[in-house]
Amino acid sequence: MFEKYKKVYKADYEKWYKENEAYRQRVAADQDRLKFHLMPKTGWLNDPNGLCQFNGTYHIYYQYTPFEPTGELKTWGHYTTKDFIHYEDFGPVVFPDEDIDAHGVYSGSAFIEDDTIHYFYTGNLKYFDRDDYDYINSGRGSNTITFTSKDGYEFTKKELLMTTDDYPADMSNHVRDPKIFKKNEKYYMVLGARDVEGVGMILLYESTDLKNWTYKNRITTPQKFGYMWECPDLFEMDGQLYIICCPQGVETQGIDYENVHQVTAMKLDYDFDTDEYEITDIKLFDRGFDFYAPQSFEDESGRRILIGWMGIPDADYTNPTEEAGWQHALTIPRELSVRDGKLIQEPIEELKQLRSEDKAVCTFCYGQTIIMQNAIYEAIVDFKRCREMVMTLREGITLSYKDNILTLNLGVYGSGRSTRKVRLEKLEHLQIFADTSSLEIFVNHGEEVFTTRIYNHYGRLLINGECSGIMTVYPLKSFEIE
Ligand code: FRU
């Protein structure tokens, strides 16, 4: 096995891969392996990175530790697809093999310009041997690095753009996760950051050539909102700028921010001439137990697609798949749009190809409807009215609605995790994707989403209560991965 903080070369991985067929077989046999989600073949996966579509092919890179299920030594793994149903797996493709990224090829993004994919990421360094080592201020170095590609497979040499000393002097050593945004012929880079006082923020840089970056501003809320903002994303839709990022250390407020870390969406009004700005409409972006570090990109047809990590850092429960030698997955891709001034997330159209022919349709009216079937399904519930209801999604796992609160309850299957909730004016529609060990629940056509892992395979689907409507259930087919 590899040491946690040490350079790893492609040749090391290839040797290790040859020697580990038995490990791959053990993981493949695990009953929790997902059917229509991207997962690590062995070991650990976290954030999606470098998402883009280039000459028709979608590239999905991700934080990947093939060697062990607990993570640490980070490479970029690589999947491609043309239709989000058939995938090709290229394994790890960017390695921590240089002095500038020796202890981790951390998260980053892709930006397409001049028929070239420009990648930006954080090269992580850990200074455990320093006398003044401390986790916040001197323990690590975070380099901003770029490389390019003409096809998404062959990469140019890594080039250092900024190093720890180049960030503003009052930053701690936690600065990372570059993402690029273009406006009025200028390029902007956002970086997640924590200052020495423990305030989370975004650093904004500006460039005219994607090579030379000048510090422009810091963006944060007037009141401290968490100690570190990881994985910032900045984009414009319908003339409005949005930030999606992961503020860490936000305190629970009633039924909001109940996870240890979470994802937040905000509206940003920014004057790029004066650098004056205002953040409004701060909102929890996903209501489930397992959602973090999402990244969005605009595809060649102009859709903004978002994929997240179906997991959370520093989670306080044990993921049962760790014993089987792997952990975590990416979410299904979601298309973003704006409806009535709200950011909406809906499953991408392509996923309809996963539906099998033998759908079940049933009308329910103030009674009980039971559909017993395959545990891997997409269920669409169109409510005519709903005052109260309880839906069983899998044996012992419920989604209930009462007094305008929609509650997901993992019951005895939550490994100690119990409920997550959202307040709704009305419950009108649900679209639920149940994979072997995950649930993604889209509420009222994507106004809210709950993403969560579950570890019970018995597929009982039941709806009961003061409600009526139509439920359609499609058993779903698997992805094909080469
Ligand atoms: C978010 C994150 C990023 C970092 C990466 C390391 O999950 O902590 O901030 O770049 O994961 O794997």
Coordinates of C-alpha atoms and ligand atoms in Angstrom, one line a residue:
M1 CA 0.0 0.0 0.0
F2 CA 1.1 3.6 -0.5
E3 CA 2.0 6.1 2.1
K4 CA -0.7 8.7 2.6
Y5 CA 1.5 11.8 1.7
K6 CA 3.9 10.9 -0.9
K7 CA 4.3 11.4 -4.7
V8 CA 2.7 8.7 -6.8
Y9 CA 3.6 8.2 -10.4
K10 CA 1.5 6.6 -13.1
A11 CA 3.9 3.7 -13.3
D12 CA 3.4 3.0 -9.5
Y13 CA -0.3 2.9 -10.1
E14 CA 0.0 0.6 -13.1
K15 CA 2.1 -1.8 -11.1
W16 CA -0.4 -1.7 -8.2
Y17 CA -3.3 -2.2 -10.6
K18 CA -1.8 -5.4 -12.0
E19 CA -1.4 -6.8 -8.5
N20 CA -4.9 -6.0 -7.3
E21 CA -7.3 -7.9 -9.4
A22 CA -8.6 -9.7 -6.3
Y23 CA -9.4 -6.3 -4.6
R24 CA -11.4 -5.2 -7.7
Q25 CA -13.4 -8.5 -7.6
R26 CA -14.1 -8.1 -3.9
V27 CA -15.5 -4.6 -4.5
A28 CA -17.5 -5.6 -7.6
A29 CA -19.2 -8.3 -5.5
D30 CA -20.5 -5.8 -2.9
Q31 CA -24.3 -5.7 -2.6
D32 CA -24.3 -1.9 -2.2
R33 CA -22.7 -1.2 -5.6
L34 CA -24.8 1.2 -7.5
K35 CA -26.4 0.6 -11.0
F36 CA -26.7 4.1 -12.5
H37 CA -24.1 6.2 -10.6
L38 CA -20.4 6.6 -11.0
M39 CA -18.3 5.1 -8.2
P40 CA -14.7 4.3 -7.6
K41 CA -13.7 0.8 -8.9
T42 CA -11.8 0.4 -5.7
G43 CA -11.0 2.9 -2.9
W44 CA -12.4 6.3 -2.4
L45 CA -14.1 9.0 -4.6
N46 CA -15.0 12.6 -3.6
D47 CA -15.6 15.8 -5.6
P48 CA -16.4 15.9 -9.4
N49 CA -13.6 17.9 -11.1
G50 CA -13.0 19.4 -14.6
L51 CA -16.5 18.9 -15.8
C52 CA -16.9 19.9 -19.5
Q53 CA -18.2 18.8 -22.9
F54 CA -15.7 18.9 -25.7
N55 CA -16.4 18.0 -29.3
G56 CA -19.5 16.1 -28.2
T57 CA -17.8 14.1 -25.4
Y58 CA -18.6 14.8 -21.7
H59 CA -15.5 14.6 -19.5
I60 CA -16.1 13.8 -15.8
Y61 CA -12.9 13.9 -13.7
Y62 CA -13.1 13.4 -10.0
Q63 CA -11.1 13.2 -6.7
Y64 CA -9.9 9.6 -6.6
T65 CA -7.9 7.4 -4.2
P66 CA -7.9 3.9 -5.8
F67 CA -5.6 2.4 -3.1
E68 CA -7.9 2.4 -0.1
P69 CA -11.4 3.2 0.9
T70 CA -10.6 6.0 3.4
G71 CA -9.2 8.5 0.9
E72 CA -6.1 10.8 1.5
L73 CA -3.8 10.4 -1.5
K74 CA -5.7 12.3 -4.2
T75 CA -5.4 11.8 -8.0
W76 CA -7.9 12.9 -10.7
G77 CA -9.9 9.9 -12.0
H78 CA -11.6 10.2 -15.4
Y79 CA -14.9 9.0 -17.0
T80 CA -16.2 10.0 -20.3
T81 CA -19.7 9.7 -21.9
K82 CA -21.6 10.9 -24.9
D83 CA -25.1 10.2 -23.6
F84 CA -24.9 9.9 -19.8
I85 CA -25.8 6.2 -20.1
H86 CA -22.7 4.6 -21.6
Y87 CA -19.4 5.5 -20.0
E88 CA -15.8 4.8 -20.4
D89 CA -13.5 4.5 -17.4
F90 CA -9.9 5.7 -17.7
G91 CA -9.0 5.2 -14.1
P92 CA -6.6 7.8 -12.5
V93 CA -5.1 10.2 -15.1
V94 CA -3.6 13.1 -13.1
F95 CA -1.1 12.1 -10.4
P96 CA 0.6 13.9 -7.5
D97 CA 3.9 13.4 -9.2
E98 CA 5.6 16.8 -9.0
D99 CA 7.0 19.0 -6.2
I100 CA 4.1 21.5 -6.8
D101 CA 1.4 18.9 -6.1
A102 CA 3.3 16.2 -4.2
H103 CA 0.6 15.5 -1.6
G104 CA -2.5 15.6 -3.6
V105 CA -4.0 16.7 -6.9
Y106 CA -6.9 18.5 -5.2
S107 CA -10.1 19.8 -6.7
G108 CA -10.4 22.0 -9.8
S109 CA -12.2 22.7 -13.0
A110 CA -12.1 22.9 -16.8
F111 CA -12.6 25.9 -19.0
I112 CA -12.8 25.7 -22.8
E113 CA -11.3 28.5 -24.9
D114 CA -9.7 28.5 -28.4
D115 CA -10.5 24.8 -29.0
T116 CA -8.5 23.9 -25.9
I117 CA -9.5 22.6 -22.5
H118 CA -7.7 24.6 -19.8
Y119 CA -7.6 22.9 -16.4
F120 CA -7.1 24.6 -13.1
Y121 CA -6.6 22.7 -9.8
T122 CA -5.0 22.9 -6.4
G123 CA -1.7 21.2 -5.8
N124 CA -1.7 20.3 -2.2
L125 CA 1.4 20.1 0.0
K126 CA 1.4 18.9 3.6
Y127 CA 4.2 20.1 5.9
F128 CA 4.1 17.6 8.8
D129 CA 7.8 17.9 9.4
R130 CA 7.7 21.7 10.0
D131 CA 8.5 22.7 13.6
D132 CA 5.7 25.2 13.5
Y133 CA 3.2 22.8 11.9
D134 CA -0.4 23.6 12.5
Y135 CA -3.5 22.6 10.5
I136 CA -4.8 26.1 9.9
N137 CA -1.8 28.4 9.3
S138 CA 1.4 26.6 8.5
G139 CA 0.5 23.0 7.8
R140 CA 0.0 23.1 4.1
G141 CA 0.8 24.8 0.9
S142 CA -1.9 25.2 -1.8
N143 CA -0.6 25.9 -5.3
T144 CA -2.9 27.0 -8.2
I145 CA -1.8 25.0 -11.2
T146 CA -2.9 24.8 -14.8
F147 CA -2.4 22.4 -17.7
T148 CA -4.3 22.1 -21.0
S149 CA -5.5 19.5 -23.5
K150 CA -6.6 19.4 -27.1
D151 CA -8.8 16.3 -26.6
G152 CA -9.4 15.7 -22.9
Y153 CA -7.0 12.6 -22.8
E154 CA -3.5 13.9 -23.4
F155 CA -2.3 16.7 -21.1
T156 CA 0.4 19.3 -21.3
K157 CA 3.0 19.8 -18.6
K158 CA 1.6 21.3 -15.3
E159 CA 2.4 25.0 -14.8
L160 CA 2.4 26.8 -11.5
L161 CA 0.2 29.9 -11.5
M162 CA 0.1 30.9 -7.9
T163 CA 1.6 29.7 -4.7
T164 CA 0.7 30.0 -1.0
D165 CA 2.7 33.3 -0.6
D166 CA 0.8 34.9 -3.5
Y167 CA -2.6 34.9 -1.8
P168 CA -3.5 37.9 0.4
A169 CA -1.4 38.0 3.5
D170 CA -4.3 37.5 5.9
M171 CA -5.3 34.1 4.4
S172 CA -4.7 30.9 6.4
N173 CA -3.1 28.1 4.4
H174 CA -6.6 26.9 3.3
V175 CA -7.1 28.4 -0.2
R176 CA -8.2 26.0 -3.0
D177 CA -10.5 24.7 -5.7
P178 CA -10.2 27.2 -8.7
K179 CA -13.2 27.7 -11.0
I180 CA -13.2 30.0 -14.0
F181 CA -15.9 32.4 -15.2
K182 CA -15.8 34.7 -18.3
K183 CA -17.6 38.0 -18.6
N184 CA -17.0 40.9 -21.0
E185 CA -13.9 39.3 -22.5
K186 CA -12.2 39.0 -19.1
Y187 CA -11.6 35.8 -17.2
Y188 CA -12.3 35.5 -13.5
M189 CA -11.1 32.8 -11.1
V190 CA -12.9 32.0 -7.8
L191 CA -10.9 30.2 -5.0
G192 CA -12.4 28.9 -1.8
A193 CA -10.6 30.4 1.3
R194 CA -10.4 30.7 5.0
D195 CA -8.7 33.8 6.5
V196 CA -6.5 33.8 9.7
E197 CA -9.5 34.9 11.8
G198 CA -11.5 31.8 10.6
V199 CA -13.8 33.5 8.2
G200 CA -14.9 31.7 5.1
M201 CA -14.9 33.5 1.7
I202 CA -14.2 33.5 -2.0
L203 CA -11.1 35.1 -3.5
L204 CA -11.7 36.6 -6.9
Y205 CA -8.9 36.9 -9.4
E206 CA -8.9 38.5 -12.9
S207 CA -7.0 37.7 -16.1
T208 CA -6.9 38.5 -19.8
D209 CA -4.9 35.4 -20.9
L210 CA -5.7 32.6 -18.4
K211 CA -2.1 32.7 -17.3
N212 CA -1.5 35.9 -15.4
W213 CA -3.9 36.4 -12.6
T214 CA -4.4 39.5 -10.5
Y215 CA -6.1 39.6 -7.2
K216 CA -9.3 41.6 -7.4
N217 CA -11.5 41.1 -4.4
R218 CA -12.8 38.9 -1.6
I219 CA -16.4 37.9 -1.6
T220 CA -18.2 37.0 1.6
T221 CA -21.4 37.7 3.6
P222 CA -21.6 40.7 6.0
Q223 CA -22.0 38.3 8.9
K224 CA -19.6 35.4 9.1
F225 CA -21.1 32.3 7.4
G226 CA -18.8 29.4 8.2
Y227 CA -15.0 29.3 8.6
M228 CA -14.1 27.9 5.1
W229 CA -15.9 28.0 1.8
E230 CA -14.8 25.0 -0.3
C231 CA -15.4 24.4 -4.0
P232 CA -16.9 27.7 -5.1
D233 CA -18.8 27.9 -8.4
L234 CA -19.7 31.2 -10.0
F235 CA -22.0 31.4 -13.1
E236 CA -24.7 33.5 -14.7
M237 CA -28.2 32.4 -15.6
D238 CA -31.0 34.6 -16.9
G239 CA -28.8 37.7 -16.2
Q240 CA -28.3 36.8 -12.5
L241 CA -25.0 35.7 -11.0
Y242 CA -25.1 32.7 -8.7
I243 CA -22.6 31.3 -6.3
I244 CA -22.8 27.7 -5.2
C245 CA -20.2 26.8 -2.6
C246 CA -19.7 24.7 0.5
P247 CA -19.3 26.8 3.6
Q248 CA -18.0 24.7 6.5
G249 CA -18.9 25.3 10.1
V250 CA -22.4 26.9 9.6
E251 CA -24.5 26.3 12.7
T252 CA -27.8 24.4 12.5
Q253 CA -30.7 26.8 12.3
G254 CA -33.9 24.8 13.0
I255 CA -34.4 22.4 10.1
D256 CA -31.7 24.1 8.1
Y257 CA -27.9 23.3 8.0
E258 CA -28.3 20.0 9.9
N259 CA -25.3 18.3 8.3
V260 CA -21.8 18.8 9.5
H261 CA -21.0 20.6 6.2
Q262 CA -23.4 21.6 3.4
V263 CA -23.9 23.2 0.0
T264 CA -25.3 26.7 -0.3
A265 CA -26.6 28.7 -3.3
M266 CA -26.6 32.5 -3.2
K267 CA -27.4 35.3 -5.6
L268 CA -24.6 37.7 -6.2
D269 CA -24.9 41.2 -7.6
Y270 CA -21.4 42.3 -8.6
D271 CA -20.2 45.5 -10.2
F272 CA -17.0 44.4 -12.0
D273 CA -15.9 48.1 -12.4
T274 CA -16.2 49.2 -8.8
D275 CA -16.0 45.8 -7.1
E276 CA -19.1 46.6 -5.0
Y277 CA -21.3 43.6 -4.4
E278 CA -24.2 42.2 -2.5
I279 CA -25.1 38.6 -1.7
T280 CA -28.8 37.8 -1.3
D281 CA -31.1 34.8 -1.1
I282 CA -28.8 32.4 0.7
K283 CA -30.3 29.0 0.5
L284 CA -29.5 25.4 1.4
F285 CA -29.0 23.7 -2.0
D286 CA -29.8 20.1 -1.1
R287 CA -31.8 18.9 1.9
G288 CA -30.4 15.3 2.1
F289 CA -27.7 13.6 4.2
D290 CA -25.1 13.1 1.4
F291 CA -24.4 16.0 -0.9
Y292 CA -21.3 18.1 -1.3
A293 CA -18.8 19.8 -3.6
P294 CA -21.1 20.1 -6.7
Q295 CA -19.7 21.6 -9.9
S296 CA -21.6 23.0 -12.8
F297 CA -20.7 23.6 -16.5
E298 CA -22.4 24.7 -19.6
D299 CA -22.6 22.0 -22.3
E300 CA -22.5 22.4 -26.1
S301 CA -26.3 22.8 -26.3
G302 CA -26.2 25.6 -23.6
R303 CA -27.6 23.5 -20.7
R304 CA -26.0 24.1 -17.3
I305 CA -25.4 20.7 -15.8
L306 CA -24.4 20.0 -12.2
I307 CA -23.0 16.9 -10.6
G308 CA -22.2 16.6 -6.9
W309 CA -20.4 14.2 -4.6
M310 CA -22.9 11.9 -2.9
G311 CA -21.0 12.1 0.3
I312 CA -19.9 14.6 2.9
P313 CA -16.4 15.2 4.5
D314 CA -16.0 14.6 8.2
A315 CA -19.2 12.6 8.3
D316 CA -19.8 11.2 11.8
Y317 CA -21.2 7.8 10.8
T318 CA -19.5 4.8 9.2
N319 CA -20.4 4.2 5.6
P320 CA -21.0 0.4 5.5
T321 CA -19.2 0.2 2.1
E322 CA -15.9 1.0 3.7
E323 CA -15.6 -2.6 4.9
A324 CA -16.1 -3.8 1.3
G325 CA -13.2 -1.7 0.1
W326 CA -14.8 1.4 -1.5
Q327 CA -16.7 4.6 -0.6
H328 CA -18.9 7.2 -2.2
A329 CA -20.4 8.0 -5.6
L330 CA -21.3 11.0 -7.8
T331 CA -24.9 12.1 -8.1
I332 CA -26.9 11.8 -11.2
P333 CA -26.4 14.9 -13.4
R334 CA -29.0 17.6 -12.9
E335 CA -29.9 20.5 -15.2
L336 CA -30.1 23.9 -13.6
S337 CA -32.7 26.5 -14.6
V338 CA -34.3 29.6 -13.1
R339 CA -38.1 29.6 -12.4
D340 CA -39.8 32.5 -10.6
G341 CA -36.4 33.8 -9.5
K342 CA -35.5 30.4 -7.9
L343 CA -32.7 28.1 -8.9
I344 CA -34.2 24.8 -10.0
Q345 CA -32.5 21.4 -10.2
E346 CA -34.0 18.7 -12.4
P347 CA -32.6 15.3 -13.5
I348 CA -31.2 15.5 -17.0
E349 CA -33.4 14.4 -19.9
E350 CA -31.0 11.6 -20.9
L351 CA -31.9 9.6 -17.8
K352 CA -35.3 8.7 -19.3
Q353 CA -33.3 6.1 -21.4
L354 CA -32.8 4.2 -18.2
R355 CA -36.5 3.5 -17.9
S356 CA -37.6 0.0 -18.7
E357 CA -40.8 -0.8 -20.6
D358 CA -42.7 -2.4 -17.8
K359 CA -43.8 0.7 -15.9
A360 CA -46.6 0.6 -13.3
V361 CA -49.2 3.3 -13.2
C362 CA -51.6 3.6 -10.3
T363 CA -54.2 6.1 -9.2
F364 CA -54.4 6.7 -5.5
C365 CA -57.2 8.3 -3.6
Y366 CA -57.1 8.6 0.2
G367 CA -56.2 5.0 0.5
Q368 CA -53.2 2.9 0.4
T369 CA -51.4 2.0 -2.8
I370 CA -48.7 -0.6 -2.7
I371 CA -46.4 -1.3 -5.6
M372 CA -44.0 -4.1 -4.8
Q373 CA -41.3 -4.3 -7.3
N374 CA -37.6 -3.9 -8.2
A375 CA -35.9 -1.8 -5.6
I376 CA -34.2 0.2 -8.3
Y377 CA -36.7 2.6 -9.7
E378 CA -37.8 6.1 -10.7
A379 CA -41.1 7.0 -9.2
I380 CA -43.1 10.0 -10.3
V381 CA -45.9 11.2 -8.1
D382 CA -48.3 13.8 -9.4
F383 CA -50.5 14.9 -6.6
K384 CA -54.0 16.2 -7.3
R385 CA -54.2 17.2 -3.7
C386 CA -52.1 16.4 -0.7
R387 CA -52.9 17.5 2.9
E388 CA -50.9 14.7 4.6
M389 CA -49.2 11.6 3.4
V390 CA -46.6 9.0 4.2
M391 CA -44.7 7.3 1.5
T392 CA -42.5 4.2 2.1
L393 CA -39.6 4.4 -0.4
R394 CA -37.9 1.2 0.8
E395 CA -38.9 -0.9 3.8
G396 CA -38.4 1.3 6.9
I397 CA -37.5 4.5 4.9
T398 CA -40.2 7.1 4.6
L399 CA -41.0 10.4 3.1
S400 CA -43.9 12.1 4.9
Y401 CA -45.8 15.4 4.5
K402 CA -47.6 17.1 7.4
D403 CA -48.2 20.7 8.4
N404 CA -46.3 21.9 5.3
I405 CA -43.1 20.0 6.3
L406 CA -41.7 17.3 4.1
T407 CA -39.6 14.8 6.1
L408 CA -37.2 12.1 4.9
N409 CA -36.8 9.5 7.7
L410 CA -34.2 6.8 7.3
G411 CA -35.5 5.0 10.4
V412 CA -33.4 2.1 11.6
Y413 CA -31.4 2.1 8.3
G414 CA -29.7 5.4 8.8
S415 CA -26.6 4.2 10.7
G416 CA -27.6 6.7 13.4
R417 CA -28.8 9.4 11.0
S418 CA -32.6 10.1 11.3
T419 CA -34.5 12.9 9.6
R420 CA -34.0 15.8 7.2
K421 CA -36.8 18.2 6.4
V422 CA -38.0 21.1 4.3
R423 CA -40.9 23.5 4.5
L424 CA -43.1 23.7 1.5
E425 CA -46.1 25.9 0.6
K426 CA -47.6 22.9 -1.1
L427 CA -46.6 19.4 -2.1
E428 CA -47.5 18.9 -5.8
H429 CA -44.9 16.6 -7.4
L430 CA -42.2 14.2 -6.6
Q431 CA -39.6 12.5 -8.8
I432 CA -37.6 9.9 -7.0
F433 CA -34.5 8.0 -8.2
A434 CA -33.8 4.9 -6.1
D435 CA -30.6 3.1 -6.8
T436 CA -29.2 0.1 -4.8
S437 CA -27.9 2.3 -2.0
S438 CA -29.0 5.8 -2.8
L439 CA -32.1 8.1 -3.1
E440 CA -32.4 11.4 -5.0
I441 CA -35.7 13.0 -4.4
F442 CA -36.7 16.0 -6.6
V443 CA -39.6 18.0 -5.0
N444 CA -42.1 20.2 -6.9
H445 CA -40.2 19.9 -10.2
G446 CA -36.8 20.6 -8.7
E447 CA -37.5 23.4 -6.2
E448 CA -35.9 21.2 -3.5
V449 CA -33.8 18.1 -3.6
F450 CA -32.9 15.5 -1.0
T451 CA -29.8 13.4 -1.9
T452 CA -28.9 10.5 0.4
R453 CA -27.2 7.1 0.7
I454 CA -29.4 4.3 2.1
Y455 CA -28.4 0.7 2.9
N456 CA -31.5 -1.3 2.8
H457 CA -32.3 -3.2 -0.4
Y458 CA -35.9 -4.3 0.2
G459 CA -37.9 -2.4 -2.4
R460 CA -41.4 -1.8 -1.0
L461 CA -43.1 1.3 -2.4
L462 CA -46.3 2.5 -0.7
I463 CA -48.3 5.7 -0.4
N464 CA -50.9 6.3 2.2
G465 CA -52.8 9.4 3.6
E466 CA -55.1 12.3 2.8
C467 CA -53.9 12.7 -0.7
S468 CA -54.8 11.7 -4.2
G469 CA -53.0 11.6 -7.5
I470 CA -51.2 9.3 -9.9
M471 CA -48.0 7.5 -9.3
T472 CA -45.9 6.1 -12.1
V473 CA -43.0 3.7 -11.4
Y474 CA -40.3 2.7 -13.8
P475 CA -37.8 0.0 -12.9
L476 CA -34.5 1.4 -14.1
K477 CA -31.7 -0.2 -16.1
S478 CA -28.0 0.0 -15.3
F479 CA -25.3 2.2 -16.8
E480 CA -22.9 0.6 -19.1
I481 CA -19.3 1.2 -18.2
E482 CA -16.3 0.0 -20.2
Ligands
FRU1 C1 -13.9 19.2 -0.8 C2 -12.4 19.1 -0.7 C3 -11.8 20.2 -1.5 C4 -10.4 19.7 -1.8 C5 -10.7 18.2 -2.1 C6 -9.6 17.3 -1.6 O1 -14.5 17.9 -0.6 O2 -12.0 19.2 0.6 O3 -11.8 21.5 -0.9 O4 -9.8 20.3 -2.9 O5 -11.9 17.9 -1.3 O6 -10.0 16.0 -2.0

